mmCIF file of N, CA, C and O in Angstrom:
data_model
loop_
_atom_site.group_PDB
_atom_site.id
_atom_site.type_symbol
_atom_site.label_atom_id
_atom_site.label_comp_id
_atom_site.label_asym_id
_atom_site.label_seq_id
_atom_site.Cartn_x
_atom_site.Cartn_y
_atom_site.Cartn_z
ATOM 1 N N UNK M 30 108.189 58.288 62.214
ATOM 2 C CA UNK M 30 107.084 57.616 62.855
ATOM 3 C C UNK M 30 106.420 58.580 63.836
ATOM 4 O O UNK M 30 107.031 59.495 64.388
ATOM 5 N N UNK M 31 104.941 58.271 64.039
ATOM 6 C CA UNK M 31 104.532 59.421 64.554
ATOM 7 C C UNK M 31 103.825 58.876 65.724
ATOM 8 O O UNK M 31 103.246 57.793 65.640
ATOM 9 N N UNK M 32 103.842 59.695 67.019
ATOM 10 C CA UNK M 32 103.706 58.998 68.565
ATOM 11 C C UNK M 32 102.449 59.863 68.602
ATOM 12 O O UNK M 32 102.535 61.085 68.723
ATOM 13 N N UNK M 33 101.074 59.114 68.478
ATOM 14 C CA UNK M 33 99.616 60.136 68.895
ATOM 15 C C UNK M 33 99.304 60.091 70.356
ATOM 16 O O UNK M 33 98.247 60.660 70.627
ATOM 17 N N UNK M 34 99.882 59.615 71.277
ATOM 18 C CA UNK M 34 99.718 59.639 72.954
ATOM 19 C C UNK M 34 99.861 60.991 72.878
ATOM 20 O O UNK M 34 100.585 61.622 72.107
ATOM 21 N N UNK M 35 98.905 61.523 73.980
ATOM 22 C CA UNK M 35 99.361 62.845 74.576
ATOM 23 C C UNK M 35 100.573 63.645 75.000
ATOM 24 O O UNK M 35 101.176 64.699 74.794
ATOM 25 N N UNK M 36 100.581 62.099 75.988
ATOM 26 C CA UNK M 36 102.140 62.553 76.291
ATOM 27 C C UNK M 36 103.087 61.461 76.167
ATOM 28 O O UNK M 36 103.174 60.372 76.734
ATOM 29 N N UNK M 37 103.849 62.108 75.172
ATOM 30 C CA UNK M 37 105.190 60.942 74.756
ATOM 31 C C UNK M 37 106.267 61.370 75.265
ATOM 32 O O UNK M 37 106.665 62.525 75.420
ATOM 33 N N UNK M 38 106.783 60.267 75.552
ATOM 34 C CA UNK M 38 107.799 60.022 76.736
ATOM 35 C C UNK M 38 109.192 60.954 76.122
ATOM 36 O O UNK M 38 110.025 61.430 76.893
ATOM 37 N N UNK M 39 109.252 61.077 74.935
ATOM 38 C CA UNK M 39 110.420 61.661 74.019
ATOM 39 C C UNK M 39 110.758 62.943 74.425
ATOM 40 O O UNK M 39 109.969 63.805 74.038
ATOM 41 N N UNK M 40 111.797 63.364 75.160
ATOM 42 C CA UNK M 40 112.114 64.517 75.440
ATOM 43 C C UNK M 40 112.933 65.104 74.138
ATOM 44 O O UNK M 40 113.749 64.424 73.516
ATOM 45 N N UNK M 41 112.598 66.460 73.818
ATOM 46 C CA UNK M 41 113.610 67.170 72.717
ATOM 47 C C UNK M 41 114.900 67.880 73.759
ATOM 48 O O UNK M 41 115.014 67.971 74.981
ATOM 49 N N UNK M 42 115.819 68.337 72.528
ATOM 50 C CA UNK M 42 116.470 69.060 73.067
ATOM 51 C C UNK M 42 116.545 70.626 72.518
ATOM 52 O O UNK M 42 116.906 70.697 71.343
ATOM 53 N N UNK M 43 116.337 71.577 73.005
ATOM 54 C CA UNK M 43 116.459 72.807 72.444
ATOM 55 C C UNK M 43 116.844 73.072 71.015
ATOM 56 O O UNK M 43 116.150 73.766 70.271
ATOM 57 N N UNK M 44 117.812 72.578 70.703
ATOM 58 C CA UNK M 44 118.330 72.231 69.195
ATOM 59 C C UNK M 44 117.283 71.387 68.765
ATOM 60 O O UNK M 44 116.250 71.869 68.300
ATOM 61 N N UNK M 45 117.476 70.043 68.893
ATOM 62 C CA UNK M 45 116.236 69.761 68.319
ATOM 63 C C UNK M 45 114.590 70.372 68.072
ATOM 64 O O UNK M 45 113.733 70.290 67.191
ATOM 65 N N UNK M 46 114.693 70.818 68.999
ATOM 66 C CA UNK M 46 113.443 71.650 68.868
ATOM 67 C C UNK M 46 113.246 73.089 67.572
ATOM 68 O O UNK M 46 112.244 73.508 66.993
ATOM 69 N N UNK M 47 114.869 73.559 67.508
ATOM 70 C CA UNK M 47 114.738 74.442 66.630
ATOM 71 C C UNK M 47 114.901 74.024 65.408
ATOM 72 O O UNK M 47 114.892 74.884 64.526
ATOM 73 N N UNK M 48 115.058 72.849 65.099
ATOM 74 C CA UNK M 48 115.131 72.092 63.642
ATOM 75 C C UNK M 48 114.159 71.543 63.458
ATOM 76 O O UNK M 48 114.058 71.367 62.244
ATOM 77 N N UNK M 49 112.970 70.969 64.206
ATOM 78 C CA UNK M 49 111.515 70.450 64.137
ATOM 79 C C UNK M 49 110.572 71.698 63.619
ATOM 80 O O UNK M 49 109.795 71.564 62.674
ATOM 81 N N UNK M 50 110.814 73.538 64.710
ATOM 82 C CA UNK M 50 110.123 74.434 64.275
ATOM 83 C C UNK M 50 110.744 75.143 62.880
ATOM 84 O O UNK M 50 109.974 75.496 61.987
ATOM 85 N N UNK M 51 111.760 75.269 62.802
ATOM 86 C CA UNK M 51 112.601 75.262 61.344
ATOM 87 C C UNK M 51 111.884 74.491 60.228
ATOM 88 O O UNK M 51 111.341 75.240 59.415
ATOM 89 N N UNK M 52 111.770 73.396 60.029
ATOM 90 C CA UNK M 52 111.225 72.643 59.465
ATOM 91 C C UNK M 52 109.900 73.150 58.992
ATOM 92 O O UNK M 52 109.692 73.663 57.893
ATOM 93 N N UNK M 53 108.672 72.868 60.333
ATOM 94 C CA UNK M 53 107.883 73.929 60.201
ATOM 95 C C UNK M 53 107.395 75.050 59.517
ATOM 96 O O UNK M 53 106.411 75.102 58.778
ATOM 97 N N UNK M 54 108.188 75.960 59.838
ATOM 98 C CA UNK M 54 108.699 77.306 58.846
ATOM 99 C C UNK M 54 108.601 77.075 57.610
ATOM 100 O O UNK M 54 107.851 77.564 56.765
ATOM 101 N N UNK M 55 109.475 76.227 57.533
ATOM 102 C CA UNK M 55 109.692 75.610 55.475
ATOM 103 C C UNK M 55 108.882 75.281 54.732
ATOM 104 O O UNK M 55 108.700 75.656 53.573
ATOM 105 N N UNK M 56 107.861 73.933 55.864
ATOM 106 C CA UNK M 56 106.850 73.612 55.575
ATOM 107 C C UNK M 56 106.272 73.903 54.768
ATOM 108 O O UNK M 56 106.087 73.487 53.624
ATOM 109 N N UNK M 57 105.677 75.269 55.788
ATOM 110 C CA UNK M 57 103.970 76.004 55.662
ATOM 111 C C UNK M 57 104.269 77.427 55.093
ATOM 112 O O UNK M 57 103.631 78.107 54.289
ATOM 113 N N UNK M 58 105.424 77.665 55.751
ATOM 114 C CA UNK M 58 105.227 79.444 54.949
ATOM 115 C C UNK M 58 105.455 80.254 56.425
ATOM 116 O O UNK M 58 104.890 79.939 57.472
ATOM 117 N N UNK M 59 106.353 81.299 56.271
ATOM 118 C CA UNK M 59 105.680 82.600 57.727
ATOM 119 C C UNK M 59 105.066 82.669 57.710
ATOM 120 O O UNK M 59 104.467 82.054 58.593
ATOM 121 N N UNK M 60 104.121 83.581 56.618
ATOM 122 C CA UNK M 60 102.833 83.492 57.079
ATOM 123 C C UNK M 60 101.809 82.835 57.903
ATOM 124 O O UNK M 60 101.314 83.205 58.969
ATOM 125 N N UNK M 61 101.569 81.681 57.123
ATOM 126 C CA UNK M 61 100.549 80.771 57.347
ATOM 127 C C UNK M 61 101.262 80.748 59.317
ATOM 128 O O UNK M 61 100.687 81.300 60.256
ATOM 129 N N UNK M 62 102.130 80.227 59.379
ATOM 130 C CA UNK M 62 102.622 79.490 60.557
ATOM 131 C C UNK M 62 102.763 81.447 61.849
ATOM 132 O O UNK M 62 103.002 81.376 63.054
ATOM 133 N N UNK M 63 102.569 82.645 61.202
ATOM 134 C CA UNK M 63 102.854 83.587 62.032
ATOM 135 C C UNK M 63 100.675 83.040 62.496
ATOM 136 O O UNK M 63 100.241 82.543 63.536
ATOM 137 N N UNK M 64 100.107 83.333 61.552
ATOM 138 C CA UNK M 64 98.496 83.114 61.600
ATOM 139 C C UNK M 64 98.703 82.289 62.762
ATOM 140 O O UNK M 64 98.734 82.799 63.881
ATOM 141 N N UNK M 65 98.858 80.952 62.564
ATOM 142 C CA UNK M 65 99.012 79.585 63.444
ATOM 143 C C UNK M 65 99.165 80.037 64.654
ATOM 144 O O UNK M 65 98.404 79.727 65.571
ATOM 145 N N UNK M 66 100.444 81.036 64.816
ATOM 146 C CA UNK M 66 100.953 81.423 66.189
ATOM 147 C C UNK M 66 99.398 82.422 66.874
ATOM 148 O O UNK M 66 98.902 82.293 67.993
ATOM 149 N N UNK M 67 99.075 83.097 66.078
ATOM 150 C CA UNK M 67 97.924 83.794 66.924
ATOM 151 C C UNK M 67 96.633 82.974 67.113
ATOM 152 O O UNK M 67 95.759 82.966 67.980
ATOM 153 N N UNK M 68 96.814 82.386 66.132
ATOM 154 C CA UNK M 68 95.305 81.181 66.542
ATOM 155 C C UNK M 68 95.569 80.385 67.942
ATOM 156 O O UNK M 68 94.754 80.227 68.851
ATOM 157 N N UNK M 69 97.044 79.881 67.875
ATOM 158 C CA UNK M 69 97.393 79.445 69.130
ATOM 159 C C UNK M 69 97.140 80.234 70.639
ATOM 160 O O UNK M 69 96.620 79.891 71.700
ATOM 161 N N UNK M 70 97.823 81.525 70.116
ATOM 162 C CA UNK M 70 97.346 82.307 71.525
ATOM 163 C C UNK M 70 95.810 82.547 71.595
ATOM 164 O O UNK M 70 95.422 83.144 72.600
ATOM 165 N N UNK M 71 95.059 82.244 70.855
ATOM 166 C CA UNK M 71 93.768 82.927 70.873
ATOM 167 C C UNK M 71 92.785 81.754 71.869
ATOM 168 O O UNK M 71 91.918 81.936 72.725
ATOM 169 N N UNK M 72 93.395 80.537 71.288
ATOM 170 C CA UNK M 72 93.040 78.946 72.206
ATOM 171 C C UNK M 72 93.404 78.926 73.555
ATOM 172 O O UNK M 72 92.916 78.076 74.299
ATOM 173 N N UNK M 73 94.577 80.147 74.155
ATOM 174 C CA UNK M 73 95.386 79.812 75.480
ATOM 175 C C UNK M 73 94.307 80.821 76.059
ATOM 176 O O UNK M 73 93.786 80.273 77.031
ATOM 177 N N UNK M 74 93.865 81.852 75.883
ATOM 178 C CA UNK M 74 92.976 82.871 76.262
ATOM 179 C C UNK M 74 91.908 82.406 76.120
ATOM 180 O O UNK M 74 91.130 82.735 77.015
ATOM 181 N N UNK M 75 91.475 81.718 75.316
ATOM 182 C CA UNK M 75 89.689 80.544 75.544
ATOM 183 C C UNK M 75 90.141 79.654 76.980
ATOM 184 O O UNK M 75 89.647 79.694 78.107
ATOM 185 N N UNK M 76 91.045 79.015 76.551
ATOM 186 C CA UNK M 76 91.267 77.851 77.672
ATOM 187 C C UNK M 76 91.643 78.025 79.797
ATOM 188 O O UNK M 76 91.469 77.260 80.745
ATOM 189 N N UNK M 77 92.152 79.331 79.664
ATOM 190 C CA UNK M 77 91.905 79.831 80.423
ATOM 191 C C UNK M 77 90.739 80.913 80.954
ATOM 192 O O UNK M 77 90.760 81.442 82.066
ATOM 193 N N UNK M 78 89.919 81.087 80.129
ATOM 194 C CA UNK M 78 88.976 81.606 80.458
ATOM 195 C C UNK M 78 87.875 80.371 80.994
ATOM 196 O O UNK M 78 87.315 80.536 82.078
ATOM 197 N N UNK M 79 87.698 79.572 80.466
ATOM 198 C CA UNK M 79 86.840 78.277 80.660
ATOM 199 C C UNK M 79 87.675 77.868 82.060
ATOM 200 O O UNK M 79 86.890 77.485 82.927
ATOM 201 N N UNK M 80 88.750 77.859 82.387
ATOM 202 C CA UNK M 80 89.505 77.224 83.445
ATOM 203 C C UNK M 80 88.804 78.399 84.614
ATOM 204 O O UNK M 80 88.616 77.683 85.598
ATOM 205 N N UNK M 81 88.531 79.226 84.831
ATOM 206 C CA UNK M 81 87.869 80.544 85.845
ATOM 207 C C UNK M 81 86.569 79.850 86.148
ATOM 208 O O UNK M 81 86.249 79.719 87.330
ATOM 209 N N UNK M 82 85.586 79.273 84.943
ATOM 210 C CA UNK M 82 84.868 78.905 85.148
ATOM 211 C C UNK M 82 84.759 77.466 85.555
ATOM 212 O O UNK M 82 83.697 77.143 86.087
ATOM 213 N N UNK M 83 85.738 76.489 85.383
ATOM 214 C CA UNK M 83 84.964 75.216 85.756
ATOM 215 C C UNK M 83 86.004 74.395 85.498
ATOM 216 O O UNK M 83 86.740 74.743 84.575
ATOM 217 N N UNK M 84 86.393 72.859 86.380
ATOM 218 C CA UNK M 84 87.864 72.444 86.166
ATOM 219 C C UNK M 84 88.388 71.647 84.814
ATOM 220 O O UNK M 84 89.454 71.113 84.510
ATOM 221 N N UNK M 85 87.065 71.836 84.125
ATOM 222 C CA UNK M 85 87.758 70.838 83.254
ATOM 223 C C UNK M 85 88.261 72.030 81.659
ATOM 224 O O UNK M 85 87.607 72.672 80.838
ATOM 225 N N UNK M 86 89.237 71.874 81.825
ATOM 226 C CA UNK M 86 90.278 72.825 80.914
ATOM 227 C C UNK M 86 91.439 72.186 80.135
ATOM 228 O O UNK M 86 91.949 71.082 80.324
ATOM 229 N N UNK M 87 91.775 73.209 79.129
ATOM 230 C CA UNK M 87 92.910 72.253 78.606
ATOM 231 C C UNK M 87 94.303 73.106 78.262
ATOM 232 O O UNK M 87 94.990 73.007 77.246
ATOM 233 N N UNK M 88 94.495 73.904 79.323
ATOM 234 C CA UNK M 88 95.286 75.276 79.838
ATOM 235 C C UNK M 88 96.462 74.757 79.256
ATOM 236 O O UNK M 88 96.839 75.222 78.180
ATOM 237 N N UNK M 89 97.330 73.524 80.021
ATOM 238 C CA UNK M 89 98.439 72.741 79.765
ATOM 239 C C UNK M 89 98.889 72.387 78.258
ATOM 240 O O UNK M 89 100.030 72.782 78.020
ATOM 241 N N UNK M 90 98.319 71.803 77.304
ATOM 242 C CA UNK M 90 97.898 71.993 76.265
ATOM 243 C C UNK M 90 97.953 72.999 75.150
ATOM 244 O O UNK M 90 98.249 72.978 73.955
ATOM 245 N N UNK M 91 97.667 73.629 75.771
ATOM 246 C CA UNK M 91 97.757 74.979 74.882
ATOM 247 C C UNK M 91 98.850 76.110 75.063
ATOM 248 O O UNK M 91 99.277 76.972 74.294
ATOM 249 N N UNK M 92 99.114 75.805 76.258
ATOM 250 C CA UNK M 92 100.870 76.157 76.753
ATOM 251 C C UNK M 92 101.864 75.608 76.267
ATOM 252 O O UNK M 92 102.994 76.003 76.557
ATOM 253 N N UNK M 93 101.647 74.569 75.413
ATOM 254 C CA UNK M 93 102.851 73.796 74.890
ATOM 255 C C UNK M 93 102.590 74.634 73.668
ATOM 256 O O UNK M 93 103.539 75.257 73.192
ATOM 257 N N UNK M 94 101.241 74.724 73.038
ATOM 258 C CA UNK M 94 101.016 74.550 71.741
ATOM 259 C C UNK M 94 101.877 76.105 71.475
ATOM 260 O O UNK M 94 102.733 76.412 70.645
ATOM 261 N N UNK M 95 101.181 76.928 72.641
ATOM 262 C CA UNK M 95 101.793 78.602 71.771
ATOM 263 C C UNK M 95 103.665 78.781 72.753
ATOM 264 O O UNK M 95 104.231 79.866 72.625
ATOM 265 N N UNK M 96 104.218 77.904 73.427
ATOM 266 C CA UNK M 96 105.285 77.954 73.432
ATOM 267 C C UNK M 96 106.387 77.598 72.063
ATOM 268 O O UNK M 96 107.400 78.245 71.798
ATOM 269 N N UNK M 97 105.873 76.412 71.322
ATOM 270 C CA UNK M 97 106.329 75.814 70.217
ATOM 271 C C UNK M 97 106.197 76.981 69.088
ATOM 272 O O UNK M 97 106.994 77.015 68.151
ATOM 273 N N UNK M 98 104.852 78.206 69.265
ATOM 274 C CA UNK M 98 104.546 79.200 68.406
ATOM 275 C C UNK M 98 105.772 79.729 68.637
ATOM 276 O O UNK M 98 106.576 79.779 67.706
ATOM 277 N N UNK M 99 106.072 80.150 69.765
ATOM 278 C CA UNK M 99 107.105 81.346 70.367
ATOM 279 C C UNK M 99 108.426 81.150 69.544
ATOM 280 O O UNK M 99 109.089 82.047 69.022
ATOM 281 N N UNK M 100 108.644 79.990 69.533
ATOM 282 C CA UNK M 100 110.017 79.227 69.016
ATOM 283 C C UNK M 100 110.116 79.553 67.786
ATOM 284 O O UNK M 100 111.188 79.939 67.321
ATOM 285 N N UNK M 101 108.886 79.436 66.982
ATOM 286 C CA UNK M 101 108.753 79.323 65.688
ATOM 287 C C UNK M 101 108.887 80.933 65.571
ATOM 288 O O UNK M 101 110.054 81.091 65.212
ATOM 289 N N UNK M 102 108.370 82.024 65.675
ATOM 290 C CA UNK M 102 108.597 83.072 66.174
ATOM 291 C C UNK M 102 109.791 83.961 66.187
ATOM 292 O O UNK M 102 109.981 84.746 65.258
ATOM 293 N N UNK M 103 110.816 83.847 67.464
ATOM 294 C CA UNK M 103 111.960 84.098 67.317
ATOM 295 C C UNK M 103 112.564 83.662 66.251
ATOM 296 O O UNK M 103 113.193 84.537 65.657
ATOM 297 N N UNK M 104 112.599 82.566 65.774
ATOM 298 C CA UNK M 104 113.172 82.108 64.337
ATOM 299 C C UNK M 104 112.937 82.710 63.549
ATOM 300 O O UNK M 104 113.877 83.052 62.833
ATOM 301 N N UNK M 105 111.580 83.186 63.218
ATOM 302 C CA UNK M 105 111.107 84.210 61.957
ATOM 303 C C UNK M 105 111.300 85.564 61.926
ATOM 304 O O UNK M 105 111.438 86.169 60.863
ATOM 305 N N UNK M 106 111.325 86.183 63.186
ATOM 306 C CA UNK M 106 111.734 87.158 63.498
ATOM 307 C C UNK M 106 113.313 87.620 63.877
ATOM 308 O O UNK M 106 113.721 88.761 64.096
ATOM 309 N N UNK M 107 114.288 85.970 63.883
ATOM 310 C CA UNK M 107 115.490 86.777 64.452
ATOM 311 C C UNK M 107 115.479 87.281 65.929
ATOM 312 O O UNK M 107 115.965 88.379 66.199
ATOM 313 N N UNK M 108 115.104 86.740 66.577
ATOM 314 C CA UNK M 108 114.847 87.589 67.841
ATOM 315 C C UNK M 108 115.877 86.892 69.069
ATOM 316 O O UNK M 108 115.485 86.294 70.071
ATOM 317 N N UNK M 109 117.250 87.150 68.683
ATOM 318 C CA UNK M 109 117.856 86.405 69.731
ATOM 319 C C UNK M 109 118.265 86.891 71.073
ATOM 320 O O UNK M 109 118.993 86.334 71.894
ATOM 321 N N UNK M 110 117.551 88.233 71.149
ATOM 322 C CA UNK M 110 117.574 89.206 72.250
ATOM 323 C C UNK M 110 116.470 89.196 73.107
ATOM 324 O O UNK M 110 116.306 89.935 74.078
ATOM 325 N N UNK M 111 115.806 88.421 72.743
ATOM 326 C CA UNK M 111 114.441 87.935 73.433
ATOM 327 C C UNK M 111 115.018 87.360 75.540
ATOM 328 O O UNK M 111 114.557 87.852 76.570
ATOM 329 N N UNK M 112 115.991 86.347 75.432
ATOM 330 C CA UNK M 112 116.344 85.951 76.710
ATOM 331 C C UNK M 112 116.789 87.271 77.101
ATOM 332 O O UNK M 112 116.403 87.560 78.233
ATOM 333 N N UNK M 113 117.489 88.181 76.518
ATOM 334 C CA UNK M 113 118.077 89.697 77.434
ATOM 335 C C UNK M 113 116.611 90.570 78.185
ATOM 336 O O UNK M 113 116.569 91.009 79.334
ATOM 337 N N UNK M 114 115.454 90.641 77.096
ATOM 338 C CA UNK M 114 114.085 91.474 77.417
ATOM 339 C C UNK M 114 113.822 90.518 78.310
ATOM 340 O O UNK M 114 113.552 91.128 79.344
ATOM 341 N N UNK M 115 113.706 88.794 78.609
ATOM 342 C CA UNK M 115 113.565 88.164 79.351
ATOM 343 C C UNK M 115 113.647 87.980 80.685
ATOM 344 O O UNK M 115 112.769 87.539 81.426
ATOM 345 N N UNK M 116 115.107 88.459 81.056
ATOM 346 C CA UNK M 116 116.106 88.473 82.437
ATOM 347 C C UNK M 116 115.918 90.066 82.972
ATOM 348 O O UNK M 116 115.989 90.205 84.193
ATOM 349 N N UNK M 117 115.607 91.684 81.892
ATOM 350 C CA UNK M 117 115.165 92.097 82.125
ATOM 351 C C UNK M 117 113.935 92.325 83.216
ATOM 352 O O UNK M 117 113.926 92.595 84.417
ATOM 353 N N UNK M 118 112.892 92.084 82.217
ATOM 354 C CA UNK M 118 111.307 91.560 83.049
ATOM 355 C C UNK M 118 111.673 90.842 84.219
ATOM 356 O O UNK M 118 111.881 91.566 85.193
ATOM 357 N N UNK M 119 111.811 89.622 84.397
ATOM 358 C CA UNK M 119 112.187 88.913 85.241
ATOM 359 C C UNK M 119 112.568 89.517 86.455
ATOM 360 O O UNK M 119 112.011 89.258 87.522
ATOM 361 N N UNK M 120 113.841 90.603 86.283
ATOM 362 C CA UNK M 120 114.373 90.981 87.563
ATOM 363 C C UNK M 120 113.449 92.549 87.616
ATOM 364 O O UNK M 120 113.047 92.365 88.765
ATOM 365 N N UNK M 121 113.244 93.005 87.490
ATOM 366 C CA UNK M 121 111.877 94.148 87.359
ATOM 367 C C UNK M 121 110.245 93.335 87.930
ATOM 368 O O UNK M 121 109.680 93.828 88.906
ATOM 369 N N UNK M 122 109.847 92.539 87.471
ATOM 370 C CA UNK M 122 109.134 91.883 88.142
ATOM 371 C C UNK M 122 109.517 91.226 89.958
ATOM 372 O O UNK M 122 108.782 91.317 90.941
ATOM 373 N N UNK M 123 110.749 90.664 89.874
ATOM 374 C CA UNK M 123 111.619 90.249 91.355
ATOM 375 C C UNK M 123 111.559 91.637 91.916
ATOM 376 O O UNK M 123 110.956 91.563 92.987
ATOM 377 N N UNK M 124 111.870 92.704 91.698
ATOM 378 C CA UNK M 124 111.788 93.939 92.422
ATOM 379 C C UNK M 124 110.539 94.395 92.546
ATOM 380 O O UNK M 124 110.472 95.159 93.509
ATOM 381 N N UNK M 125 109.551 94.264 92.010
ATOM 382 C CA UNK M 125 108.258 94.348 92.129
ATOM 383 C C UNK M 125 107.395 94.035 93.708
ATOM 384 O O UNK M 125 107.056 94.698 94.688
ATOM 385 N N UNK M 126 107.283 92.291 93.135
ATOM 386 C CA UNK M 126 107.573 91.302 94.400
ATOM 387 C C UNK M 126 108.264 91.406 95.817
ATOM 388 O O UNK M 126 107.703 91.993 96.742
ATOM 389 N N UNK M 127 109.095 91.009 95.906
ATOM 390 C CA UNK M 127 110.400 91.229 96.734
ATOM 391 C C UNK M 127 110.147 92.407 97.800
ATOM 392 O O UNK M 127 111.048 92.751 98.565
#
């Protein structure tokens, strides 16, 4: 059954989440769904550009959309070293800062 509210109350869980973008994957194809992922980022870079200019934006939105890319992503790519480059950056950035 399918919930069209914006925001539905249904929280996933990480697992779940990787069996929804899994799915996904199967779906449509890498391909098609790697495309998807850059169309996605290409909407987060419109949407924040319009957000510089004026408040009505849909930034939030499109942060979900190319996070769910990301997911889909590491999956296709194998990329389970991604949280290590992660905590990396992270503390390189904190020393930056700091």
């Amino acid at each position: 059954m399918e919930n069209n509210s914006p925001l539905c109350n249904k929280k996933f869980t990480k697992d779940e989440e990787i069996v929804i973008c899994n799915k996904a994957i199967n779906s449509y194809g890498n391909a098609s769904q790697k495309i998807k992922a850059i169309e996605e980022m290409g909407e987060l870079i419109q949407a924040i550009s319009k957000s510089l200019l004026d408040n009505k934006n849909n930034v939030e939105e499109e942060i979900a959309d190319v996070e769910i890319m990301l997911t889909q992503l590491k999956i296709m790519y194998n990329l389970s070293d991604v949280e290590n480059w992660r905590n990396y950056k992270l503390n390189r950035l904190k020393d930056r800062v700091w």
